[in-house]
XYZ file of C-alpha atoms in Angstrom:
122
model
C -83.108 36.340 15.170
C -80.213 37.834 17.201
C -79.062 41.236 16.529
C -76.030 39.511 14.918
C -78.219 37.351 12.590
C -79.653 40.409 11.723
C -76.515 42.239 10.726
C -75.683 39.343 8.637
C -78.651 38.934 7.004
C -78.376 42.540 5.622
C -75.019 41.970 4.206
C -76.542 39.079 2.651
C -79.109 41.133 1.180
C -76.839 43.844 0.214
C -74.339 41.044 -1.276
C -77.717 40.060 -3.306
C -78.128 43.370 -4.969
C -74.293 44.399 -5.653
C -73.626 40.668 -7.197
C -76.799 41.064 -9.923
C -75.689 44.638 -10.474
C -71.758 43.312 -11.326
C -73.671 40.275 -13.195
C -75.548 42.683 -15.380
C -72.950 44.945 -15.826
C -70.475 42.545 -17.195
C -73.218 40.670 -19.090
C -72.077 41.964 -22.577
C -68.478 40.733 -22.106
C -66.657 39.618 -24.865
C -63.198 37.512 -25.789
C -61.840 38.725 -28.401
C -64.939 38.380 -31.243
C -66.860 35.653 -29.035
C -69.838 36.628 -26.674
C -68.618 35.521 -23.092
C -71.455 35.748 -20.460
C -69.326 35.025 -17.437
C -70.704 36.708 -15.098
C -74.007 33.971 -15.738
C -71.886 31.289 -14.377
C -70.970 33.695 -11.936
C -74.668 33.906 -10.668
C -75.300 30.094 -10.963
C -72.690 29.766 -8.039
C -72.929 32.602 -5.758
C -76.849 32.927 -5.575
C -78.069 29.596 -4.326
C -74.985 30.356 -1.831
C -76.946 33.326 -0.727
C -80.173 31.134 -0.106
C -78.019 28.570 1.808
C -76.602 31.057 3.966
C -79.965 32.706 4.421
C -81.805 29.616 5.427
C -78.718 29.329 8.077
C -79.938 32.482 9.971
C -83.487 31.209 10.205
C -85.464 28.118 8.621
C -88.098 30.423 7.550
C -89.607 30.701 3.842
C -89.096 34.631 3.685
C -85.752 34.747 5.381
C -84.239 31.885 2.926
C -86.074 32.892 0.426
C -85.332 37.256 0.291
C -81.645 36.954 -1.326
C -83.669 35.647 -4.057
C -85.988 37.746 -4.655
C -83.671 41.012 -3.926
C -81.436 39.488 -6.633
C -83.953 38.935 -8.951
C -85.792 42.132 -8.387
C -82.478 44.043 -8.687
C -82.156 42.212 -12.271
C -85.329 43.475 -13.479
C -85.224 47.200 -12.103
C -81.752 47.941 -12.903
C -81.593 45.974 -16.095
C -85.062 47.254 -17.385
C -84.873 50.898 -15.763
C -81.179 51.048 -15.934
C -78.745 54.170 -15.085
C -80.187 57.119 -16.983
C -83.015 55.474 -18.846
C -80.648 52.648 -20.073
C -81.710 49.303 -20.898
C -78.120 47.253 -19.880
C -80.617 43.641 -19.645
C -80.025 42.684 -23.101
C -82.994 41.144 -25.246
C -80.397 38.320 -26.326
C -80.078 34.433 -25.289
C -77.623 35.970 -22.431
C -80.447 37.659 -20.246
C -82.150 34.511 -20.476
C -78.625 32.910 -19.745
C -78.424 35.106 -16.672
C -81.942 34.934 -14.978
C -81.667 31.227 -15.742
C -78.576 30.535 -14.038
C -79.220 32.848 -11.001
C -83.005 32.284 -10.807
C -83.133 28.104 -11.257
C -80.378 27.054 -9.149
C -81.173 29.227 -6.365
C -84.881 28.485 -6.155
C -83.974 24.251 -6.136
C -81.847 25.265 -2.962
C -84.370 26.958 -1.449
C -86.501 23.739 -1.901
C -83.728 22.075 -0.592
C -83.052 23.946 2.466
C -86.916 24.297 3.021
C -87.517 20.306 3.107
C -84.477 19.686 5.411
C -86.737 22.110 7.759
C -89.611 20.171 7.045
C -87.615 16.914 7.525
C -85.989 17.945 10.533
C -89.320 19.229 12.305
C -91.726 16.339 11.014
């Protein structure tokens, strides 16, 4: 990887964490009286983005692969171990909505990106 790649990768990665952090954030949204979990759509689009732009700087499992994982791990810490003890991950169908929608999607690009490599080098 050029230094470039490298630049870009870590604005990937930091795109990762500040997108789950807005996703939890805005989790408990409502309109008007009726539960509105945008912000799970919003991580069904923009996170298997993050794994196809990933796999762009390198073919490689970890490289495609980290947005991911950062994403998902910044679910879990900050949703579980939130700001000052908080739990903001609610124990509700809309945390399952959200890891769902940011976890599924993105891990069927990664296959996706993964056996183009294969394809392309076999």
């Amino acid at each position: 990887m050029t230094a470039r790649d490298r630049v870009l990768f870590g604005f990937l990665l930091l795109d990762a964490v500040l997108l789950a952090l807005v996703e939890l954030l805005f989790l408990p949204s409502y309109i008007g009286s009726v539960q509105f979990p945008v912000t799970a759509a919003l991580a069904v689009v923009t996170t298997p983005l993050l794994v196809a732009e990933a796999s762009r700087i390198s073919p490689r499992r970890r490289v495609a692969g980290a947005p991911l994982l950062v994403w998902f791990a910044t679910v879990f810490v900050f949703g579980v171990f939130g700001p000052g003890g908080d739990i903001v991950l609610l124990n509700d169908w809309r945390a399952v909505l959200l890891i769902g929608g940011g976890a599924l999607p993105s891990a069927m690009m990664l296959g996706i990106v993964l056996g183009k490599n294969v394809k392309r080098d076999g």
